[in-house]
Coordinates of C-alpha atoms and ligand atoms in Angstrom, one line a residue:
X1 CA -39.9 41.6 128.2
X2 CA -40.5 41.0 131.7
X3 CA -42.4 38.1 133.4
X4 CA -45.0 40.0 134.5
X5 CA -45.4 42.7 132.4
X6 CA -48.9 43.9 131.9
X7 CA -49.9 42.8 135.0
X8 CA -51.2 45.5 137.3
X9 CA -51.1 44.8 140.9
X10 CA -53.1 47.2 143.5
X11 CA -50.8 47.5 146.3
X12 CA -52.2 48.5 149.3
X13 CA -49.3 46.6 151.6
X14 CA -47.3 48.7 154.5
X15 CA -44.6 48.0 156.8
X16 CA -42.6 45.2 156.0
X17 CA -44.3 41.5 155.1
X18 CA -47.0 43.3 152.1
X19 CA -44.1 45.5 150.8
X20 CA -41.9 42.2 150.4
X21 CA -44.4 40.7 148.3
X22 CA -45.2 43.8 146.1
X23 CA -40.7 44.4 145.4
X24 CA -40.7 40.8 144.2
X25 CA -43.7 41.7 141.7
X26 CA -42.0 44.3 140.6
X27 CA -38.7 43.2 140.0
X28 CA -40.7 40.1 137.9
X29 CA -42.1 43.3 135.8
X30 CA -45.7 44.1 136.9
X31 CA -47.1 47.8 137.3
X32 CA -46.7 48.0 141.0
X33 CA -49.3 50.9 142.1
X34 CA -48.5 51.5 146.3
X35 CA -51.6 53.4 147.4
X36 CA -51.1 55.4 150.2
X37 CA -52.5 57.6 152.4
X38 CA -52.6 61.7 151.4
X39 CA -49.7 63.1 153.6
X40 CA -49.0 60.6 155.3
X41 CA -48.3 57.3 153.5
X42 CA -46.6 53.9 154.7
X43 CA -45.8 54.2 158.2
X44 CA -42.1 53.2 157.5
X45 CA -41.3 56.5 155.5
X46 CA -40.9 57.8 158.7
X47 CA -39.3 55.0 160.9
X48 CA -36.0 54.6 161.9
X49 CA -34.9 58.0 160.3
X50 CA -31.3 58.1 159.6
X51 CA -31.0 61.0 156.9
X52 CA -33.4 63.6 158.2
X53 CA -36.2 64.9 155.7
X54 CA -35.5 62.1 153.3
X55 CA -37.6 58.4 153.5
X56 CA -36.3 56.1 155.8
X57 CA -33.4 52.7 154.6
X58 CA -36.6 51.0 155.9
X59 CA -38.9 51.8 153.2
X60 CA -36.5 52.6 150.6
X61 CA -35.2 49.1 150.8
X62 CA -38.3 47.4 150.6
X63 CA -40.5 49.1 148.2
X64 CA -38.4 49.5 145.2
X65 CA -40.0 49.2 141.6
X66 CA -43.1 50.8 142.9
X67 CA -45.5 54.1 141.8
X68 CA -46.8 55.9 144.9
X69 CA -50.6 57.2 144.6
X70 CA -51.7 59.1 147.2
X71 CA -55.7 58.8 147.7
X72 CA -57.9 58.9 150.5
X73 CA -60.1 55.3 150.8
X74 CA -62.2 56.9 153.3
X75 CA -63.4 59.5 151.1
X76 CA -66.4 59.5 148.1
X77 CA -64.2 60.5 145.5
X78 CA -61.4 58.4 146.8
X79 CA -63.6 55.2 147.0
X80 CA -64.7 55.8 143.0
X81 CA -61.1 56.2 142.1
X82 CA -60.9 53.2 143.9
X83 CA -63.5 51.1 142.4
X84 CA -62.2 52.0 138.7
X85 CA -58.7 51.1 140.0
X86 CA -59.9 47.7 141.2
X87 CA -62.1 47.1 137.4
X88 CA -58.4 47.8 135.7
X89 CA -56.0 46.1 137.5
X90 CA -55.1 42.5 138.0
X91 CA -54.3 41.9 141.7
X92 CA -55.0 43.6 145.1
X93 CA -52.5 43.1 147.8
X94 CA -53.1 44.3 151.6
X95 CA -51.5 43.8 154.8
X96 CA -53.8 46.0 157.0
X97 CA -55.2 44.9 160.0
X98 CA -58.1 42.5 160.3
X99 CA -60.9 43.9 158.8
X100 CA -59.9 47.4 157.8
X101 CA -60.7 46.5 153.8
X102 CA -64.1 45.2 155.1
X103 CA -64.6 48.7 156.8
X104 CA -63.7 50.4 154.1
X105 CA -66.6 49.1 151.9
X106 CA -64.7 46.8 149.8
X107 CA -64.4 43.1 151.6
X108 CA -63.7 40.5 149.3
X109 CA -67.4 39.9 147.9
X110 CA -67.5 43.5 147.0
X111 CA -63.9 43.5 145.1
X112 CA -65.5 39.8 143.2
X113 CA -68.3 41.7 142.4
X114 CA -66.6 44.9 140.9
X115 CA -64.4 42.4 139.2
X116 CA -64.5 38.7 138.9
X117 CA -60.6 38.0 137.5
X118 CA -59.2 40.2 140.4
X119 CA -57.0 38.1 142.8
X120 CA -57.0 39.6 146.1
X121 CA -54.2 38.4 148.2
X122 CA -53.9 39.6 151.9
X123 CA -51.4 38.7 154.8
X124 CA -52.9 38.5 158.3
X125 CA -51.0 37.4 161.6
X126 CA -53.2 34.4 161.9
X127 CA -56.1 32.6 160.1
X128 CA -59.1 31.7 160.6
X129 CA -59.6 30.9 164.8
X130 CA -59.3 31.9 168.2
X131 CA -56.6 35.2 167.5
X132 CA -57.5 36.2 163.8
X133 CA -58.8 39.6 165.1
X134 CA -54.8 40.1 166.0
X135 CA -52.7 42.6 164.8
X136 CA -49.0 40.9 164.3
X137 CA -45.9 42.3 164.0
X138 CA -42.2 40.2 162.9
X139 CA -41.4 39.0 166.0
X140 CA -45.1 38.2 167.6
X141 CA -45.4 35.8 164.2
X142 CA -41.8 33.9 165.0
X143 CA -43.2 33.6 168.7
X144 CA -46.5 31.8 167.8
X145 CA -45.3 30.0 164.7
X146 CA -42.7 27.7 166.4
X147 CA -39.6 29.7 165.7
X148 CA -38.5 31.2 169.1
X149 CA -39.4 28.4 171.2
X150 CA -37.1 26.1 168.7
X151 CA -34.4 28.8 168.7
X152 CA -31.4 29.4 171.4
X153 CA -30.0 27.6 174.0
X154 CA -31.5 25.0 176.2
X155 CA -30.8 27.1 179.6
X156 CA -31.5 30.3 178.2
X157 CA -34.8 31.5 177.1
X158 CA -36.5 31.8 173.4
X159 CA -34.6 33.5 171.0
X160 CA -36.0 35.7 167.7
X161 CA -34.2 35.4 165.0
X162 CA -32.7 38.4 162.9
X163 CA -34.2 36.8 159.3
X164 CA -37.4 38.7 159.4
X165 CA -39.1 35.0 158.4
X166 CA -42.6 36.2 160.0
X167 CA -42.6 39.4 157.9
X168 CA -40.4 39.0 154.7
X169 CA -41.2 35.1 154.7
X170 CA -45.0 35.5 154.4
X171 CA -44.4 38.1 151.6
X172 CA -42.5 35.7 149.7
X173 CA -45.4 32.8 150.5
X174 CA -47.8 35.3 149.3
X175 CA -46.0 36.4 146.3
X176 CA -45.8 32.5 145.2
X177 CA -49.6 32.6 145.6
X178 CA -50.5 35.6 143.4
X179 CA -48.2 33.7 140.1
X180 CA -50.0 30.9 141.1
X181 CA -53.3 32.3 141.3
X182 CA -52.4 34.6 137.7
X183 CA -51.4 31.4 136.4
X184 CA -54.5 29.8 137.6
X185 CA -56.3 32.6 135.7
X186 CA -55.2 31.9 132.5
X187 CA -57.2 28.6 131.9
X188 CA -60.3 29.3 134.9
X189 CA -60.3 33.0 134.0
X190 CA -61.4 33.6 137.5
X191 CA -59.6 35.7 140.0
X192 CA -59.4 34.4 143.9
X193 CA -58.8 35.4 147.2
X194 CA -55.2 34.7 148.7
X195 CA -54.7 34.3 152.1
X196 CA -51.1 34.0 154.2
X197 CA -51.0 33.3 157.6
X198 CA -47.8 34.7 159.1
X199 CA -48.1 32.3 162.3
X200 CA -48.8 29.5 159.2
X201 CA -45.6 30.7 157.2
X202 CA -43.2 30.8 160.5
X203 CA -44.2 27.3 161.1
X204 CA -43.9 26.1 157.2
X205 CA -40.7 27.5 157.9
X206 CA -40.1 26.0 161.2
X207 CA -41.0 22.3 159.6
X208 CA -37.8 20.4 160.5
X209 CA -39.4 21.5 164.5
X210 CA -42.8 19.9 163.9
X211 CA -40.7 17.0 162.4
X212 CA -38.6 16.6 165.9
X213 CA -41.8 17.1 167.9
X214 CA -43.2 13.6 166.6
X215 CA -39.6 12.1 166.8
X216 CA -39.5 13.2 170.2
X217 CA -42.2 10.5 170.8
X218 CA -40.3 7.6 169.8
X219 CA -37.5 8.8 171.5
X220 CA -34.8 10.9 172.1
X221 CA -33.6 13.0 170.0
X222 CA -30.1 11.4 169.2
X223 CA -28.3 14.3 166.9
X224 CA -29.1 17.1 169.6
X225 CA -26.0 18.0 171.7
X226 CA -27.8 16.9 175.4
X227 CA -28.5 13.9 173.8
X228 CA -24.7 13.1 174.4
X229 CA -24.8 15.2 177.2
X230 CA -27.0 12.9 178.9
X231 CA -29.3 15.5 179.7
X232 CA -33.3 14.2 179.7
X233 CA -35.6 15.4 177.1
X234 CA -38.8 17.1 178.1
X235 CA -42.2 16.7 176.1
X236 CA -41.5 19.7 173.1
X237 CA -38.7 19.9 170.4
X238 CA -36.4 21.7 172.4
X239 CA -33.7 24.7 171.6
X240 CA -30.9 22.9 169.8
X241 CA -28.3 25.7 170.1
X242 CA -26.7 25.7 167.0
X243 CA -27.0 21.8 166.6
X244 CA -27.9 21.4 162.4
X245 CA -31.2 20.6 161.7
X246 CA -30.2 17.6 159.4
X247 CA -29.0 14.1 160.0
X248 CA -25.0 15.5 159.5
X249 CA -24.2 17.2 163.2
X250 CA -22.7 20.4 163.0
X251 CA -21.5 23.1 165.1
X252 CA -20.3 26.8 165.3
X253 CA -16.9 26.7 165.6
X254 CA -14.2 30.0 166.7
X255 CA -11.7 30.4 164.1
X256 CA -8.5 32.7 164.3
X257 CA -8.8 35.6 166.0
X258 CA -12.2 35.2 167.9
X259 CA -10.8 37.2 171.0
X260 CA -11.6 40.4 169.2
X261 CA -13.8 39.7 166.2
X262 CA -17.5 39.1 167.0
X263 CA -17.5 37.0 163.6
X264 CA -14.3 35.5 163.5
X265 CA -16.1 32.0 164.0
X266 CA -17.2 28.7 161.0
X267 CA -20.0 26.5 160.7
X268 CA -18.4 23.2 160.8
X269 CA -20.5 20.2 159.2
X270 CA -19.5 16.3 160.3
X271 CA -20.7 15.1 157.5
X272 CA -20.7 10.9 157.3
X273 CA -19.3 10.8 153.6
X274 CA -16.5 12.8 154.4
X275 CA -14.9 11.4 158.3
X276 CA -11.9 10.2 157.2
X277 CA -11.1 13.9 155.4
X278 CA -12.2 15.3 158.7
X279 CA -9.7 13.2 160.4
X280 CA -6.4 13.8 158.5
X281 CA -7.3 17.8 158.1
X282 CA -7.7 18.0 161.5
X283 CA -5.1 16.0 163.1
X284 CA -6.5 13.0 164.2
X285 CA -5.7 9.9 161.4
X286 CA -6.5 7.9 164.9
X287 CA -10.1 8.2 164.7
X288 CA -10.5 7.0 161.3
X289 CA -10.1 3.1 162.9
X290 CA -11.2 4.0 166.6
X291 CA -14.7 2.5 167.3
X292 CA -15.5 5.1 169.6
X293 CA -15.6 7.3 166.6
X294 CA -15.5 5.6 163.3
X295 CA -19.1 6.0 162.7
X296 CA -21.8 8.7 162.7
X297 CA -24.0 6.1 165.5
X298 CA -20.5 5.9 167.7
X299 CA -19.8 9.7 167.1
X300 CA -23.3 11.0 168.2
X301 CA -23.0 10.1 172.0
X302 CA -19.5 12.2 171.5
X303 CA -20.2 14.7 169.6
X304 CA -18.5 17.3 172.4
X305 CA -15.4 15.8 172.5
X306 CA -15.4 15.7 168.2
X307 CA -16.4 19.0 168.0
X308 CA -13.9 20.2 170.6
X309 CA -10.9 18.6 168.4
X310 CA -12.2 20.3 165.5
X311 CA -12.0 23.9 167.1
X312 CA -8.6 23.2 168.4
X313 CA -7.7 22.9 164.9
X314 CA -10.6 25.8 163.9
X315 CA -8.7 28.0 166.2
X316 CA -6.0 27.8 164.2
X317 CA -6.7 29.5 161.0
X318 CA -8.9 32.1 159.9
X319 CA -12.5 31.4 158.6
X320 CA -12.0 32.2 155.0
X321 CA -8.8 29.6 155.1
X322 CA -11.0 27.4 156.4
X323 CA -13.0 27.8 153.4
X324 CA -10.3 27.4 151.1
X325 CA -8.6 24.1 153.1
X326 CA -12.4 22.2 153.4
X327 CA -14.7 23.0 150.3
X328 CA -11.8 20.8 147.6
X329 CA -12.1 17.7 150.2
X330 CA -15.7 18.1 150.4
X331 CA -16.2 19.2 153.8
X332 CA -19.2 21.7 154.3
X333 CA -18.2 24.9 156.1
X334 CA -19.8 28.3 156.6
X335 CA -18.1 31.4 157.4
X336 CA -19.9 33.6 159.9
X337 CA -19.9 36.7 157.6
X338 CA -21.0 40.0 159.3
X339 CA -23.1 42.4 157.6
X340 CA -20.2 44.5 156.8
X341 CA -18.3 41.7 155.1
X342 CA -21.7 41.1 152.6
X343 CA -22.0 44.6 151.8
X344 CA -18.6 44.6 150.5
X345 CA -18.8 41.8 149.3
X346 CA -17.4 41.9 145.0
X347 CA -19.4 38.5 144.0
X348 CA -22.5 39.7 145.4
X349 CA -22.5 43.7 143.6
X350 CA -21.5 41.5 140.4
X351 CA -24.6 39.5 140.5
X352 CA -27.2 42.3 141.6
X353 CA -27.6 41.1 144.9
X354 CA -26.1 44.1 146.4
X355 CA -27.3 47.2 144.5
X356 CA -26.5 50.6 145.2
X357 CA -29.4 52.7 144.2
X358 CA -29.6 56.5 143.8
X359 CA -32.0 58.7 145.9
X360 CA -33.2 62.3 145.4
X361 CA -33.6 63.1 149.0
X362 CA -30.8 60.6 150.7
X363 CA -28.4 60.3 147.8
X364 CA -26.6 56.7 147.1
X365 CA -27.8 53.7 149.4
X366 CA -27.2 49.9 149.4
X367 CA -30.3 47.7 149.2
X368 CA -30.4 43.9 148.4
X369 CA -31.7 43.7 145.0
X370 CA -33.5 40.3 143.6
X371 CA -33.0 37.0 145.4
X372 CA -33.9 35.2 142.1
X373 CA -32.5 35.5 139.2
X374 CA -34.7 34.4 135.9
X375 CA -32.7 34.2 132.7
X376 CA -35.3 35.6 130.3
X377 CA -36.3 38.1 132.9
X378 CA -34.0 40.3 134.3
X379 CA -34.1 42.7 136.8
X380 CA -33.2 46.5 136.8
X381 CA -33.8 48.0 140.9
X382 CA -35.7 51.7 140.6
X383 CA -35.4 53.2 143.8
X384 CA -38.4 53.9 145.9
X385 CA -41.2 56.1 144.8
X386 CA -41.6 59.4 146.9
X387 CA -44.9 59.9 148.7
X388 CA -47.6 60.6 145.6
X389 CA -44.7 60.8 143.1
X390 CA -46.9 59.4 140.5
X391 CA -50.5 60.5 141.8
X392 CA -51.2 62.4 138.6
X393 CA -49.2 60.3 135.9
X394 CA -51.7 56.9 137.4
X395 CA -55.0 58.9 137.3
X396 CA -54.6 60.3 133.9
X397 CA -53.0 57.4 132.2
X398 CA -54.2 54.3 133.8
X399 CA -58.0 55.6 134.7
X400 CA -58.3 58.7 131.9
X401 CA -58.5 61.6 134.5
X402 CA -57.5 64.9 133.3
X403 CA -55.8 67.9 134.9
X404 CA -58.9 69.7 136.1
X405 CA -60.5 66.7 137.9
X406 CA -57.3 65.6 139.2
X407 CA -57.1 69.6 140.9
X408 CA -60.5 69.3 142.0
X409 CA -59.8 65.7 143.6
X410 CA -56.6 67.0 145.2
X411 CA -58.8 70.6 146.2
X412 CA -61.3 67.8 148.1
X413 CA -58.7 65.9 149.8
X414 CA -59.5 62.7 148.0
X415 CA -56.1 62.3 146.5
Ligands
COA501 N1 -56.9 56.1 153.0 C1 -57.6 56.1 154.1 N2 -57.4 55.3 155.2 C2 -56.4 54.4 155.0 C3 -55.6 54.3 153.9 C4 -55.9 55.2 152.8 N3 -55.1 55.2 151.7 N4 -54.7 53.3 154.1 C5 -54.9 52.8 155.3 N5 -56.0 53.4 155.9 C6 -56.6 53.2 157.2 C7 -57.1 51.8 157.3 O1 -58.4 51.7 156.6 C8 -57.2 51.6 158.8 O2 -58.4 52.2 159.2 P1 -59.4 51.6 160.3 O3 -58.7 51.1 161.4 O4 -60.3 52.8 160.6 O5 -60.1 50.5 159.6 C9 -56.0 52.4 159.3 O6 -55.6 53.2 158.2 C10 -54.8 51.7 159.9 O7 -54.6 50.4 159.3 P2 -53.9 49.2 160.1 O8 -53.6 48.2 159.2 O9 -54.8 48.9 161.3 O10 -52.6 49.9 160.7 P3 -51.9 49.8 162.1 O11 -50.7 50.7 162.0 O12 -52.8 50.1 163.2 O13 -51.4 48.3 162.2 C11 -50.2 46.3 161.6 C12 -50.3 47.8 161.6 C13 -49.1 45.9 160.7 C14 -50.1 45.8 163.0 C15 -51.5 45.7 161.0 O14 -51.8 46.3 159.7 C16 -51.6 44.2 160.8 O15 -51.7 43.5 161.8 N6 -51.4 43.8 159.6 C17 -51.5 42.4 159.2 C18 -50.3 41.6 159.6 C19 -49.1 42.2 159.0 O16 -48.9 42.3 157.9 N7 -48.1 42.4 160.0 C20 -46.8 42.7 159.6 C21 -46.5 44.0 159.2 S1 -44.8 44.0 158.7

């Protein structure tokens, strides 16, 4: 038994942020049903082709756990099938553009109406206000949700970052909403509508930024490199580099062999609880007792000439024995681990983080499986459905078609 099993989830998502949401239900055990478009479907099947003929790694790896039904919303026959699918099934998720369900004949007061314990959850690039006509792709969403402006280096311009937090991180915030709303459910035994915001979920991702903004006012902001650099704060939280976002300062550090490797570098964490460690493993006992840097206050306008020591020492070893010399005295570290090093990765293939999953059309692929791991609900990754792979399995067994209607829906177009 899966969490979720016997739910039924509508899944009208494309591209990237709606598809994250619909894996995760999924892989908790719902009947994910991906309506798409007759001969056409998600946009992504086609994006970014790397084995020709066969569906792309970009909508393989995101829509796994799935059934593909084609049908065709714009037509009559595909608007009943639609209506009957919306009285059987749980939860309708969409990422289309503003207004496109609404066109279609079924806004939200239509799907209530059709059937009250339907949840209907939707991500948009904004809410409600002055852009929510928008349409919002990744990096548009890290722009105006705080992320790129909070992200690089103070002389060089915004940065995006590669997490896709506009797109994958609003799926996940909408996926949290739909168990809530199902959960919800049980004692109201009303559906509602969901809505996430990916400008709102950047900047619920960005809320250490919105926390330094309203620090800023008080003063400067002490654990950011120019603060010992003596260089003036303007009126915004400003690009901190790679300056932690906590209270402990940390920085990137190059580790052995960073001439050549792109990755050869270490997150290097001062933490306060564990200075005096930092001190012997890195050569300088003399700092334990010096009041220049004996405390995290003394450190801060300093934290240049610290960090410097550390990478002399940093420069000495690679990453991974950096690892092994600082997690037993405590000292937090992070390798900088390329994509390459993840995929092979043994600890990660072990756990199901890193799948490989078998295609007809592509053959064997990598795909990160579940993030989240449940004890009493685990989860098994089906690769992707092919375009209408399960068109006529869905109408006959979920809404009672049989053969001949489902020829004459397909002879229409409909489906
Ligand atoms: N049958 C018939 N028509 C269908 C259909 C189906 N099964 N599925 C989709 N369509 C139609 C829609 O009704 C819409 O038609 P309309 O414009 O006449 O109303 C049309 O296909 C295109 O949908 P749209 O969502 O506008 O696609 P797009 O490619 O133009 O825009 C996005 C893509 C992602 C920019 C846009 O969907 C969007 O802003 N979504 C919300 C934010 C979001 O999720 N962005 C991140 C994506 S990772």
């Amino acid at each position: 038994m899966k969490a979720l099993e016997g739910i039924k989830i509508l899944d009208f998502t494309h591209v990237q942020s709606g598809p994250t949401c619909t894996q995760l239900l999924g892989w908790f055990g719902a009947d994910v049903i991906k309506v798409e478009r007759p001969g056409v479907g998600d946009a992504t099947r086609k994006q970014l082709v790397d084995v020709e003929g066969a569906d792309s790694l970009y909508f393989t790896m995101l829509n796994h756990n799935k059934r593909s039904l084609t049908l065709n919303t714009k037509h009559e026959t595909g608007k009943e099938v639609l209506e009957r699918l919306i009285k059987v099934c749980d939860v309708l998720v969409e990422n289309f553009a503003p207004g496109a369900l609404d066109r279609m004949g079924f806004p939200w007061e239509r799907v209530q109406e059709i059937n009250p314990r339907m949840i209907m959850a939707s991500v948009k690039g904004f809410g409600p206000g002055p852009y929510e006509d928008c349409k919002v792709y990744e990096n548009v969403a890290q722009c105006a949700g705080g992320a790129a402006s909070t992200t690089g280096f103070r002389d060089g311009p915004p940065l995006v970052t590669g997490a896709q937090i506009g797109d994958s991180g609003t799926g996940l915030h909408l996926c949290l909403g739909i168990v809530t709303a199902l959960f919800q459910r049980e004692r109201s035994g009303r559906g509602q509508r969901i809505l996430a915001p990916m400008q709102d979920g950047v900047l619920n991702l960005c809320r250490v930024k919105l926390r330094d903004q309203q620090r800023l006012e008080r003063g400067p902001l002490t654990e950011y490199s120019q603060y010992g650099e003596g260089v003036p704060f303007g009126e915004a939280t400003p690009r901190a580099g790679n300056d932690s976002g906590g209270g402990q300062p940390g920085r990137i550090l190059k580790c052995r062999g960073w001439e050549s490797d792109p990755n050869a570098y270490t997150y290097f964490i001062t933490q306060a609880a564990v200075w005096t460690q930092i001190c012997e493993v890195i050569g300088k006992p003399e700092w334990k007792e010096d009041s220049d840097f004996a405390t995290p206050q003394a450190r801060l306008p300093r934290l240049n000439t610290v960090f410097e020591a550390i990478e002399q020492w940093t420069m000495t070893k690679t990453k991974f024995e950096i690892m092994d010399i600082c997690n037993p005295l405590n000292i937090p570290v992070g390798p900088i681990l390329s994509m390459k090093e993840l995929a092979e990765e043994p600890s990660l293939r072990e756990t199901g983080t890193v799948v490989e999953v078998d295609h007809p059309e592509r053959g064997q692929y990598l795909t990160v499986g579940c993030p989240i791991k449940m004890s009493d609900s685990p989860v098994d990754v089906v690769r992707s459905p092919l375009l209408g792979e399960h068109t006529d399995e869905i109408l006959c067994e979920v809404l009672g078609y049989d053969e001949q209607q489902i020829a004459g829906m397909r002879e229409a177009g409909a489906v």
